[in-house]
C-alpha cells in the first residue's frame, strides 16, 4: 500500500533578517491532519531560533525579502518583517 | 463630576500608552456581575451608533450601573474625556468545545488617527485558562494593519491569555491585536464589550498631579541610569518580548508620539530617539 505524502508548514517570525536570530512568533499548519493548531494555543515557541528548526529537519522554503521603507513612512510599523517559512514532508497514515 | 482620585494617574496612563491596555481585576461587584449575566440572557438593547454615552443604558440597566461606577467612569474620562459617544456594543459568546480560536485581528478597519477610541471588555464570570479568554498582544496597538490581515500569526512571545475572576475589566486602545481563544469547556463563555469615541481633544484628561516629576528629565542613555527609576520614560522604553530588534525601537517612537499627543509636551522623548532625528541645524 502507498502512503500519502503531505506537507507540514512551520512559519517563524524572527527578531531580525538572520536565520539564526530569535523566534518571536510562530504558526504551524499540518497537512497530515495529525496536529491542529490555532491562535493563542501555546505560549512556548517550537524553537529558539530559525537555525534550530533547520537542525531539527525543517527545510526553509521562503526567506523574507528586505524591502526599503516607502519614503515618508520610514518610522511606521505594520506586519512582522522577518517571516521564514519551513516545510517537512510527512506520511499520512490512514 | 468625577473625583480626581478616580482618574488614572500618570504611570497608569504611561502603561496604557506603552501596552495598549489596562487591566482591573475583580473591580465590579458580584451583584452587578449576576445582574449583567441575566441582562445578557434577556438581550441588551444597543443605542444607535454615535449616541452620547450618558443617554445609553438608563437605570436600572446593570451595564449602565457598571459603566457609572466611579472607577469605570474615571478611567473612561481619563482616556476619552467627558461624555464620549457610544459606538457599538457586542456580547461575545464563545460556544463550548470549539475547534478553533478566533483569528488574530485589530477591530474595525485600518485606522490612521492619533486620536483613539477605547474598548471596554467586561468579564462578568470567572474565566479559567481552558475557557479561552481574550488573547491580547501588548504593545501592538500602533501597528498599521487592517483587521484580520494578521490572522496568520498564531502565537507571539509575550501574548497575554486572559484568565480572570468575575468582575474583571479590560480597557483597550482600539488598535490592539487580539482574539477570542478557543473555549474547551462545556460552558458558554460571555464577554461584554463596548466601544467609545472621544468628543474632545484627548489632552491631559487624567490626574496629572506630579506630571513633571513622573515624566522625568533627559537622562544619560545606554547606561544603567537610563531605566533605573520607574517613571514615564522607563515605562515607555520597556520592550515587549515579541518586538523585533529594529522595529522594536520604532515602537518606542510610536509611544513617544502618543505621549506627546496626550500630554501636549512636544519635546518629550524617551532614550533621545526622536530628539536626535529632529535636530537639523
Ligand atoms: Fe475583536
Tab-separated table of N, CA, C and O in Angstrom, chain B residues 190-246:
chain	number	residue	atom	x	y	z
B	190	UNK	N	-19.030	34.232	28.168
B	190	UNK	CA	-19.582	35.532	27.814
B	190	UNK	C	-18.557	36.628	28.048
B	190	UNK	O	-17.794	36.580	29.017
B	191	UNK	N	-18.578	37.613	27.190
B	191	UNK	CA	-17.786	38.819	27.430
B	191	UNK	C	-18.585	39.969	26.827
B	191	UNK	O	-19.092	39.854	25.710
B	192	UNK	N	-18.695	41.042	27.589
B	192	UNK	CA	-19.418	42.209	27.091
B	192	UNK	C	-18.416	43.280	26.710
B	192	UNK	O	-17.525	43.625	27.484
B	193	UNK	N	-18.582	43.819	25.502
B	193	UNK	CA	-17.649	44.839	25.016
B	193	UNK	C	-18.417	46.084	24.604
B	193	UNK	O	-19.513	45.988	24.045
B	194	UNK	N	-17.843	47.242	24.897
B	194	UNK	CA	-18.426	48.483	24.393
B	194	UNK	C	-17.303	49.386	23.892
B	194	UNK	O	-16.240	49.481	24.510
B	195	UNK	N	-17.531	49.994	22.722
B	195	UNK	CA	-16.534	50.894	22.129
B	195	UNK	C	-17.016	52.331	22.278
B	195	UNK	O	-18.184	52.624	22.023
B	196	UNK	N	-16.094	53.217	22.668
B	196	UNK	CA	-16.422	54.619	22.916
B	196	UNK	C	-15.507	55.537	22.116
B	196	UNK	O	-14.307	55.286	22.001
B	197	UNK	N	-16.094	56.605	21.582
B	197	UNK	CA	-15.334	57.601	20.796
B	197	UNK	C	-15.241	58.909	21.587
B	197	UNK	O	-16.244	59.365	22.124
B	198	UNK	N	-14.071	59.541	21.606
B	198	UNK	CA	-13.956	60.834	22.293
B	198	UNK	C	-14.687	61.926	21.507
B	198	UNK	O	-14.806	61.839	20.292
B	199	UNK	N	-15.158	62.937	22.237
B	199	UNK	CA	-15.713	64.118	21.547
B	199	UNK	C	-14.868	65.356	21.848
B	199	UNK	O	-15.202	66.455	21.431
B	200	UNK	N	-13.784	65.164	22.609
B	200	UNK	CA	-12.870	66.276	22.902
B	200	UNK	C	-11.459	65.848	22.490
B	200	UNK	O	-11.179	64.658	22.347
B	201	UNK	N	-10.608	66.821	22.277
B	201	UNK	CA	-9.181	66.553	22.049
B	201	UNK	C	-8.645	65.862	23.308
B	201	UNK	O	-8.840	66.351	24.425
B	202	UNK	N	-7.966	64.704	23.128
B	202	UNK	CA	-7.517	63.909	24.283
B	202	UNK	C	-6.225	64.489	24.856
B	202	UNK	O	-5.136	63.979	24.642
B	203	UNK	N	-6.383	65.576	25.594
B	203	UNK	CA	-5.229	66.311	26.119
B	203	UNK	C	-5.319	66.402	27.645
B	203	UNK	O	-6.257	67.009	28.170
B	204	UNK	N	-4.388	65.767	28.326
B	204	UNK	CA	-4.285	65.800	29.797
B	204	UNK	C	-5.646	65.619	30.477
B	204	UNK	O	-6.055	66.429	31.303
B	205	UNK	N	-6.312	64.535	30.140
B	205	UNK	CA	-7.644	64.273	30.688
B	205	UNK	C	-7.568	63.488	31.995
B	205	UNK	O	-8.561	63.327	32.678
B	206	UNK	N	-6.400	62.973	32.327
B	206	UNK	CA	-6.253	62.130	33.516
B	206	UNK	C	-5.797	62.979	34.696
B	206	UNK	O	-5.707	64.219	34.581
B	207	UNK	N	-5.490	62.337	35.827
B	207	UNK	CA	-4.995	63.051	37.008
B	207	UNK	C	-3.505	63.344	36.812
B	207	UNK	O	-2.672	62.457	36.989
B	208	UNK	N	-3.191	64.585	36.453
B	208	UNK	CA	-1.810	64.926	36.083
B	208	UNK	C	-0.985	65.450	37.263
B	208	UNK	O	0.071	66.045	37.041
B	209	UNK	N	-1.444	65.220	38.496
B	209	UNK	CA	-0.624	65.614	39.660
B	209	UNK	C	0.777	65.014	39.513
B	209	UNK	O	0.916	63.856	39.130
B	210	UNK	N	1.791	65.797	39.834
B	210	UNK	CA	3.198	65.363	39.779
B	210	UNK	C	3.664	64.954	38.378
B	210	UNK	O	4.566	64.133	38.234
B	211	UNK	N	3.042	65.524	37.358
B	211	UNK	CA	3.377	65.118	35.983
B	211	UNK	C	4.855	65.355	35.671
B	211	UNK	O	5.525	64.486	35.115
B	212	UNK	N	5.369	66.516	36.076
B	212	UNK	CA	6.749	66.851	35.717
B	212	UNK	C	7.732	65.854	36.323
B	212	UNK	O	8.600	65.310	35.635
B	213	UNK	N	7.548	65.521	37.607
B	213	UNK	CA	8.496	64.589	38.230
B	213	UNK	C	8.278	63.157	37.734
B	213	UNK	O	9.230	62.384	37.607
B	214	UNK	N	7.026	62.787	37.433
B	214	UNK	CA	6.782	61.433	36.932
B	214	UNK	C	7.307	61.238	35.515
B	214	UNK	O	7.624	60.120	35.113
B	215	UNK	N	7.370	62.327	34.753
B	215	UNK	CA	7.887	62.224	33.382
B	215	UNK	C	9.412	62.165	33.407
B	215	UNK	O	10.035	61.383	32.695
B	216	UNK	N	10.024	62.961	34.268
B	216	UNK	CA	11.483	62.959	34.399
B	216	UNK	C	12.157	63.796	33.325
B	216	UNK	O	11.574	64.074	32.277
B	217	UNK	N	13.389	64.168	33.617
B	217	UNK	CA	14.161	64.997	32.690
B	217	UNK	C	14.972	64.105	31.758
B	217	UNK	O	14.958	62.892	31.889
B	218	UNK	N	15.683	64.731	30.834
B	218	UNK	CA	16.580	63.995	29.931
B	218	UNK	C	17.609	63.217	30.758
B	218	UNK	O	18.085	63.702	31.779
B	219	UNK	N	17.955	62.015	30.303
B	219	UNK	CA	18.842	61.145	31.087
B	219	UNK	C	20.040	60.716	30.260
B	219	UNK	O	19.982	60.738	29.026
B	220	UNK	N	21.099	60.266	30.947
B	220	UNK	CA	22.175	59.607	30.200
B	220	UNK	C	21.601	58.339	29.553
B	220	UNK	O	20.837	57.628	30.218
B	221	UNK	N	21.923	58.080	28.300
B	221	UNK	CA	21.354	56.892	27.653
B	221	UNK	C	22.400	55.805	27.460
B	221	UNK	O	23.589	56.077	27.521
B	222	UNK	N	21.933	54.591	27.227
B	222	UNK	CA	22.788	53.402	27.148
B	222	UNK	C	23.625	53.239	28.429
B	222	UNK	O	24.783	52.848	28.371
B	223	UNK	N	23.027	53.577	29.571
B	223	UNK	CA	23.715	53.367	30.845
B	223	UNK	C	22.736	52.694	31.810
B	223	UNK	O	21.552	52.573	31.501
B	224	UNK	N	23.244	52.309	32.964
B	224	UNK	CA	22.396	51.706	33.991
B	224	UNK	C	21.349	52.685	34.495
B	224	UNK	O	20.279	52.302	34.948
B	225	UNK	N	21.694	53.963	34.449
B	225	UNK	CA	20.788	55.005	34.938
B	225	UNK	C	19.535	55.160	34.077
B	225	UNK	O	18.509	55.624	34.554
B	226	UNK	N	19.668	54.772	32.786
B	226	UNK	CA	18.621	55.123	31.825
B	226	UNK	C	17.237	54.696	32.295
B	226	UNK	O	16.297	55.483	32.260
B	227	UNK	N	17.119	53.453	32.738
B	227	UNK	CA	15.806	52.950	33.139
B	227	UNK	C	15.755	52.577	34.617
B	227	UNK	O	15.010	51.683	35.020
B	228	UNK	N	16.578	53.262	35.430
B	228	UNK	CA	16.685	52.895	36.845
B	228	UNK	C	15.436	53.259	37.638
B	228	UNK	O	15.069	52.559	38.575
B	229	UNK	N	14.787	54.339	37.270
B	229	UNK	CA	13.618	54.797	38.028
B	229	UNK	C	12.352	54.474	37.236
B	229	UNK	O	12.311	54.671	36.028
B	230	UNK	N	11.338	53.983	37.923
B	230	UNK	CA	10.082	53.609	37.252
B	230	UNK	C	9.264	54.881	36.977
B	230	UNK	O	8.268	55.151	37.635
B	231	UNK	N	9.708	55.655	36.010
B	231	UNK	CA	8.955	56.849	35.636
B	231	UNK	C	8.332	56.638	34.251
B	231	UNK	O	8.409	55.538	33.687
B	232	UNK	N	7.723	57.675	33.720
B	232	UNK	CA	7.022	57.544	32.442
B	232	UNK	C	7.991	57.102	31.340
B	232	UNK	O	7.694	56.213	30.539
B	233	UNK	N	9.187	57.694	31.326
B	233	UNK	CA	10.159	57.317	30.291
B	233	UNK	C	10.509	55.836	30.358
B	233	UNK	O	10.609	55.153	29.339
B	234	UNK	N	10.729	55.352	31.579
B	234	UNK	CA	11.097	53.939	31.747
B	234	UNK	C	9.966	53.020	31.302
B	234	UNK	O	10.193	52.007	30.636
B	235	UNK	N	8.736	53.389	31.664
B	235	UNK	CA	7.578	52.559	31.278
B	235	UNK	C	7.464	52.514	29.751
B	235	UNK	O	7.235	51.457	29.161
B	236	UNK	N	7.674	53.652	29.113
B	236	UNK	CA	7.533	53.698	27.652
B	236	UNK	C	8.721	53.041	26.935
B	236	UNK	O	8.614	52.673	25.767
B	237	UNK	N	9.848	52.904	27.629
B	237	UNK	CA	11.050	52.336	26.999
B	237	UNK	C	11.068	50.808	27.051
B	237	UNK	O	11.906	50.186	26.393
B	238	UNK	N	10.158	50.221	27.807
B	238	UNK	CA	10.233	48.773	28.051
B	238	UNK	C	9.734	48.001	26.827
B	238	UNK	O	8.609	48.168	26.398
B	239	UNK	N	10.599	47.139	26.304
B	239	UNK	CA	10.257	46.336	25.126
B	239	UNK	C	9.257	45.254	25.476
B	239	UNK	O	9.252	44.756	26.598
B	240	UNK	N	8.457	44.858	24.511
B	240	UNK	CA	7.634	43.668	24.657
B	240	UNK	C	8.444	42.479	24.134
B	240	UNK	O	9.252	42.648	23.204
B	241	UNK	N	8.207	41.288	24.678
B	241	UNK	CA	9.005	40.124	24.260
B	241	UNK	C	8.941	39.822	22.759
B	241	UNK	O	9.879	39.271	22.196
B	242	UNK	N	7.845	40.210	22.105
B	242	UNK	CA	7.697	39.895	20.670
B	242	UNK	C	8.320	40.958	19.777
B	242	UNK	O	8.399	40.767	18.564
B	243	UNK	N	8.760	42.064	20.328
B	243	UNK	CA	9.321	43.134	19.495
B	243	UNK	C	10.548	42.619	18.733
B	243	UNK	O	11.442	42.013	19.308
B	244	UNK	N	10.582	42.915	17.433
B	244	UNK	CA	11.781	42.639	16.645
B	244	UNK	C	12.846	43.651	17.037
B	244	UNK	O	12.533	44.733	17.538
B	245	UNK	N	14.115	43.310	16.771
B	245	UNK	CA	15.211	44.169	17.227
B	245	UNK	C	15.032	45.612	16.748
B	245	UNK	O	15.059	46.553	17.532
B	246	UNK	N	14.890	45.793	15.437
B	246	UNK	CA	14.883	47.143	14.875
B	246	UNK	C	13.513	47.798	14.997
B	246	UNK	O	13.391	48.937	15.460
